[in-house]
């Protein structure tokens, strides 16, 4: 019995390792601490302590494609609605977890379904925290999409802007340039940041902007980004207004190759 289980006061990070090498540990743990602060509780460890603990765990195990889950949550010391007096627990776990999709899907893309669920308004939820409770929306959106025969869900926000997939950020290609939704209502992913940085180094223009469903016919390609999924193309988006199809292009392939090289995939 924990406060987090009852009231959703928990945060987490998903990290990757390759043959014992941890990727972006500092950035992930900085975000973990920031996520907790947005939920108004403090994790009793520093970024360096969390990095060291994770590396110690990796040194004692051997996973080819390691997936690390770091959690911090409010415990059972206080079970009232307010977590002001709750104790804070922290845990780090690791297990073998290859990339989740098939080679065919990484080559040709995923089929997405427009979810009826919306990303919450930033005035009603801490949308820039990787808060466990917020992933209820993601879980329900992805489950419904899978039951209907799709690979993942695409979510809008409360103003009908395209936001993200169930747990991945999305990019579009138009006229040789990258476009990605402005993060009004969702987490700015670290893989998203990697793509923006690498694209700029390759002189590929990147724009963060509001993107709507009516913009999809003009988009030539699309792909998802995330620690758990890597870089995976989008083949189609099914909506009540029609099916929008995309074809992985040279920019998508360049981004995939840069990511694979950087992460040893």
mmCIF file of C-alpha atoms in Angstrom, residues 32-199:
data_model
loop_
_atom_site.group_PDB
_atom_site.id
_atom_site.type_symbol
_atom_site.label_atom_id
_atom_site.label_comp_id
_atom_site.label_asym_id
_atom_site.label_seq_id
_atom_site.Cartn_x
_atom_site.Cartn_y
_atom_site.Cartn_z
ATOM 1 C CA UNK A 32 13.641 12.374 -13.025
ATOM 2 C CA UNK A 33 14.468 14.900 -10.311
ATOM 3 C CA UNK A 34 12.649 17.635 -12.223
ATOM 4 C CA UNK A 35 9.605 15.383 -12.654
ATOM 5 C CA UNK A 36 9.444 14.826 -8.902
ATOM 6 C CA UNK A 37 9.755 18.560 -8.253
ATOM 7 C CA UNK A 38 6.795 19.181 -10.560
ATOM 8 C CA UNK A 39 4.795 16.771 -8.379
ATOM 9 C CA UNK A 40 6.066 18.649 -5.315
ATOM 10 C CA UNK A 41 8.245 15.976 -3.741
ATOM 11 C CA UNK A 42 12.004 15.586 -3.561
ATOM 12 C CA UNK A 43 14.071 12.525 -4.447
ATOM 13 C CA UNK A 44 16.757 12.058 -1.751
ATOM 14 C CA UNK A 45 19.559 11.282 -4.226
ATOM 15 C CA UNK A 46 21.656 13.331 -6.612
ATOM 16 C CA UNK A 47 21.982 12.757 -10.344
ATOM 17 C CA UNK A 48 25.505 11.408 -9.828
ATOM 18 C CA UNK A 49 24.374 8.992 -7.097
ATOM 19 C CA UNK A 50 21.635 7.637 -9.344
ATOM 20 C CA UNK A 51 24.049 7.277 -12.258
ATOM 21 C CA UNK A 52 26.565 5.431 -10.080
ATOM 22 C CA UNK A 53 23.907 3.109 -8.677
ATOM 23 C CA UNK A 54 22.733 2.294 -12.191
ATOM 24 C CA UNK A 55 26.238 1.573 -13.450
ATOM 25 C CA UNK A 56 26.870 -0.649 -10.416
ATOM 26 C CA UNK A 57 23.730 -2.585 -11.291
ATOM 27 C CA UNK A 58 24.823 -2.911 -14.917
ATOM 28 C CA UNK A 59 28.266 -4.125 -13.820
ATOM 29 C CA UNK A 60 26.652 -6.937 -11.844
ATOM 30 C CA UNK A 61 24.495 -8.084 -14.732
ATOM 31 C CA UNK A 62 25.037 -8.667 -18.428
ATOM 32 C CA UNK A 63 22.371 -7.557 -20.821
ATOM 33 C CA UNK A 64 22.944 -7.037 -24.510
ATOM 34 C CA UNK A 65 20.055 -4.591 -24.848
ATOM 35 C CA UNK A 66 19.487 -3.451 -21.281
ATOM 36 C CA UNK A 67 16.426 -1.466 -20.287
ATOM 37 C CA UNK A 68 16.629 0.439 -17.020
ATOM 38 C CA UNK A 69 13.560 1.622 -15.160
ATOM 39 C CA UNK A 70 14.134 4.168 -12.401
ATOM 40 C CA UNK A 71 11.184 4.914 -10.136
ATOM 41 C CA UNK A 72 10.525 7.373 -7.332
ATOM 42 C CA UNK A 73 7.247 7.352 -5.445
ATOM 43 C CA UNK A 74 5.487 8.487 -2.301
ATOM 44 C CA UNK A 75 5.118 5.668 0.207
ATOM 45 C CA UNK A 76 2.644 4.636 2.895
ATOM 46 C CA UNK A 77 3.772 6.900 5.723
ATOM 47 C CA UNK A 78 0.848 9.161 4.874
ATOM 48 C CA UNK A 79 -2.290 7.915 3.157
ATOM 49 C CA UNK A 80 -4.249 11.152 3.179
ATOM 50 C CA UNK A 81 -4.841 12.872 -0.159
ATOM 51 C CA UNK A 82 -1.982 15.312 0.388
ATOM 52 C CA UNK A 83 1.473 13.756 0.095
ATOM 53 C CA UNK A 84 3.102 16.510 2.150
ATOM 54 C CA UNK A 85 4.123 14.070 4.889
ATOM 55 C CA UNK A 86 4.663 10.985 2.716
ATOM 56 C CA UNK A 87 8.063 9.287 2.643
ATOM 57 C CA UNK A 88 9.799 8.978 -0.732
ATOM 58 C CA UNK A 89 11.132 5.690 -2.128
ATOM 59 C CA UNK A 90 13.527 5.238 -5.051
ATOM 60 C CA UNK A 91 14.326 2.092 -7.033
ATOM 61 C CA UNK A 92 16.362 1.204 -10.116
ATOM 62 C CA UNK A 93 15.763 -2.005 -12.093
ATOM 63 C CA UNK A 94 17.292 -3.456 -15.246
ATOM 64 C CA UNK A 95 16.281 -6.240 -17.610
ATOM 65 C CA UNK A 96 16.870 -7.421 -21.175
ATOM 66 C CA UNK A 97 14.580 -5.572 -23.559
ATOM 67 C CA UNK A 98 15.408 -5.375 -27.275
ATOM 68 C CA UNK A 99 13.702 -2.836 -29.482
ATOM 69 C CA UNK A 100 9.986 -3.675 -29.487
ATOM 70 C CA UNK A 101 9.169 -3.785 -33.185
ATOM 71 C CA UNK A 102 10.170 -6.090 -36.026
ATOM 72 C CA UNK A 103 12.802 -5.338 -38.666
ATOM 73 C CA UNK A 104 9.942 -4.984 -41.151
ATOM 74 C CA UNK A 105 8.299 -2.302 -39.013
ATOM 75 C CA UNK A 106 11.553 -0.393 -38.529
ATOM 76 C CA UNK A 107 11.990 -0.469 -42.289
ATOM 77 C CA UNK A 108 8.425 0.177 -43.471
ATOM 78 C CA UNK A 109 6.676 1.820 -40.554
ATOM 79 C CA UNK A 110 3.865 1.515 -38.035
ATOM 80 C CA UNK A 111 0.145 1.926 -38.554
ATOM 81 C CA UNK A 112 -1.334 4.425 -36.111
ATOM 82 C CA UNK A 113 -4.929 4.970 -35.052
ATOM 83 C CA UNK A 114 -6.259 8.335 -33.919
ATOM 84 C CA UNK A 115 -7.211 7.960 -30.276
ATOM 85 C CA UNK A 116 -10.366 9.432 -28.784
ATOM 86 C CA UNK A 117 -8.328 10.275 -25.688
ATOM 87 C CA UNK A 118 -6.602 13.648 -25.463
ATOM 88 C CA UNK A 119 -3.407 14.826 -23.878
ATOM 89 C CA UNK A 120 -4.444 16.941 -20.866
ATOM 90 C CA UNK A 121 -4.386 20.703 -20.680
ATOM 91 C CA UNK A 122 -1.221 21.876 -18.873
ATOM 92 C CA UNK A 123 -3.463 23.737 -16.424
ATOM 93 C CA UNK A 124 -5.013 20.455 -15.286
ATOM 94 C CA UNK A 125 -1.988 18.126 -15.052
ATOM 95 C CA UNK A 126 1.825 18.370 -14.758
ATOM 96 C CA UNK A 127 2.277 17.474 -18.422
ATOM 97 C CA UNK A 128 6.039 18.085 -18.457
ATOM 98 C CA UNK A 129 6.624 15.589 -15.652
ATOM 99 C CA UNK A 130 7.187 11.936 -16.477
ATOM 100 C CA UNK A 131 4.518 11.151 -13.914
ATOM 101 C CA UNK A 132 3.332 7.557 -13.666
ATOM 102 C CA UNK A 133 -0.304 8.580 -13.285
ATOM 103 C CA UNK A 134 -0.356 10.378 -16.623
ATOM 104 C CA UNK A 135 0.510 7.157 -18.430
ATOM 105 C CA UNK A 136 -2.980 5.828 -17.765
ATOM 106 C CA UNK A 137 -3.975 7.867 -20.828
ATOM 107 C CA UNK A 138 -1.185 6.300 -22.882
ATOM 108 C CA UNK A 139 -2.023 2.779 -21.732
ATOM 109 C CA UNK A 140 -5.687 3.123 -22.641
ATOM 110 C CA UNK A 141 -4.954 4.741 -26.002
ATOM 111 C CA UNK A 142 -2.448 2.070 -27.033
ATOM 112 C CA UNK A 143 -4.595 -0.811 -25.781
ATOM 113 C CA UNK A 144 -7.596 0.369 -27.805
ATOM 114 C CA UNK A 145 -5.470 0.836 -30.921
ATOM 115 C CA UNK A 146 -3.940 -2.627 -30.605
ATOM 116 C CA UNK A 147 -7.364 -4.224 -30.136
ATOM 117 C CA UNK A 148 -8.452 -2.570 -33.383
ATOM 118 C CA UNK A 149 -5.452 -3.978 -35.249
ATOM 119 C CA UNK A 150 -3.074 -1.009 -35.183
ATOM 120 C CA UNK A 151 0.449 -0.717 -33.817
ATOM 121 C CA UNK A 152 0.048 2.438 -31.765
ATOM 122 C CA UNK A 153 -2.152 5.449 -31.116
ATOM 123 C CA UNK A 154 -1.839 9.072 -32.149
ATOM 124 C CA UNK A 155 -3.135 11.562 -29.600
ATOM 125 C CA UNK A 156 -4.296 15.133 -30.013
ATOM 126 C CA UNK A 157 -4.413 17.729 -27.265
ATOM 127 C CA UNK A 158 -7.493 19.578 -26.019
ATOM 128 C CA UNK A 159 -7.091 22.163 -28.791
ATOM 129 C CA UNK A 160 -7.081 19.499 -31.533
ATOM 130 C CA UNK A 161 -3.356 19.853 -32.191
ATOM 131 C CA UNK A 162 -1.335 16.705 -32.914
ATOM 132 C CA UNK A 163 0.599 15.862 -29.741
ATOM 133 C CA UNK A 164 2.347 12.485 -29.753
ATOM 134 C CA UNK A 165 1.944 8.720 -29.987
ATOM 135 C CA UNK A 166 1.113 6.755 -26.828
ATOM 136 C CA UNK A 167 4.634 7.104 -25.427
ATOM 137 C CA UNK A 168 6.701 8.497 -28.305
ATOM 138 C CA UNK A 169 7.200 11.891 -29.883
ATOM 139 C CA UNK A 170 6.435 12.333 -33.563
ATOM 140 C CA UNK A 171 8.209 14.083 -36.438
ATOM 141 C CA UNK A 172 6.994 14.843 -39.954
ATOM 142 C CA UNK A 173 8.948 15.523 -43.146
ATOM 143 C CA UNK A 174 7.738 18.205 -45.535
ATOM 144 C CA UNK A 175 9.738 19.563 -48.478
ATOM 145 C CA UNK A 176 13.012 18.266 -47.077
ATOM 146 C CA UNK A 177 12.443 19.788 -43.638
ATOM 147 C CA UNK A 178 11.524 18.276 -40.280
ATOM 148 C CA UNK A 179 8.484 19.434 -38.350
ATOM 149 C CA UNK A 180 7.495 18.315 -34.865
ATOM 150 C CA UNK A 181 4.636 19.382 -32.592
ATOM 151 C CA UNK A 182 5.383 22.116 -30.092
ATOM 152 C CA UNK A 183 5.334 20.482 -26.621
ATOM 153 C CA UNK A 184 2.306 22.242 -25.167
ATOM 154 C CA UNK A 185 0.916 19.162 -23.456
ATOM 155 C CA UNK A 186 3.516 16.414 -23.518
ATOM 156 C CA UNK A 187 7.004 15.489 -22.389
ATOM 157 C CA UNK A 188 9.953 16.706 -24.457
ATOM 158 C CA UNK A 189 11.662 13.377 -25.053
ATOM 159 C CA UNK A 190 15.421 12.940 -24.909
ATOM 160 C CA UNK A 191 15.393 11.059 -28.216
ATOM 161 C CA UNK A 192 13.388 13.961 -29.635
ATOM 162 C CA UNK A 193 16.167 16.293 -28.467
ATOM 163 C CA UNK A 194 18.761 13.972 -30.038
ATOM 164 C CA UNK A 195 16.955 14.110 -33.383
ATOM 165 C CA UNK A 196 16.710 17.903 -33.320
ATOM 166 C CA UNK A 197 20.403 18.234 -32.467
ATOM 167 C CA UNK A 198 21.578 15.727 -35.068
ATOM 168 C CA UNK A 199 19.339 17.155 -37.782
#
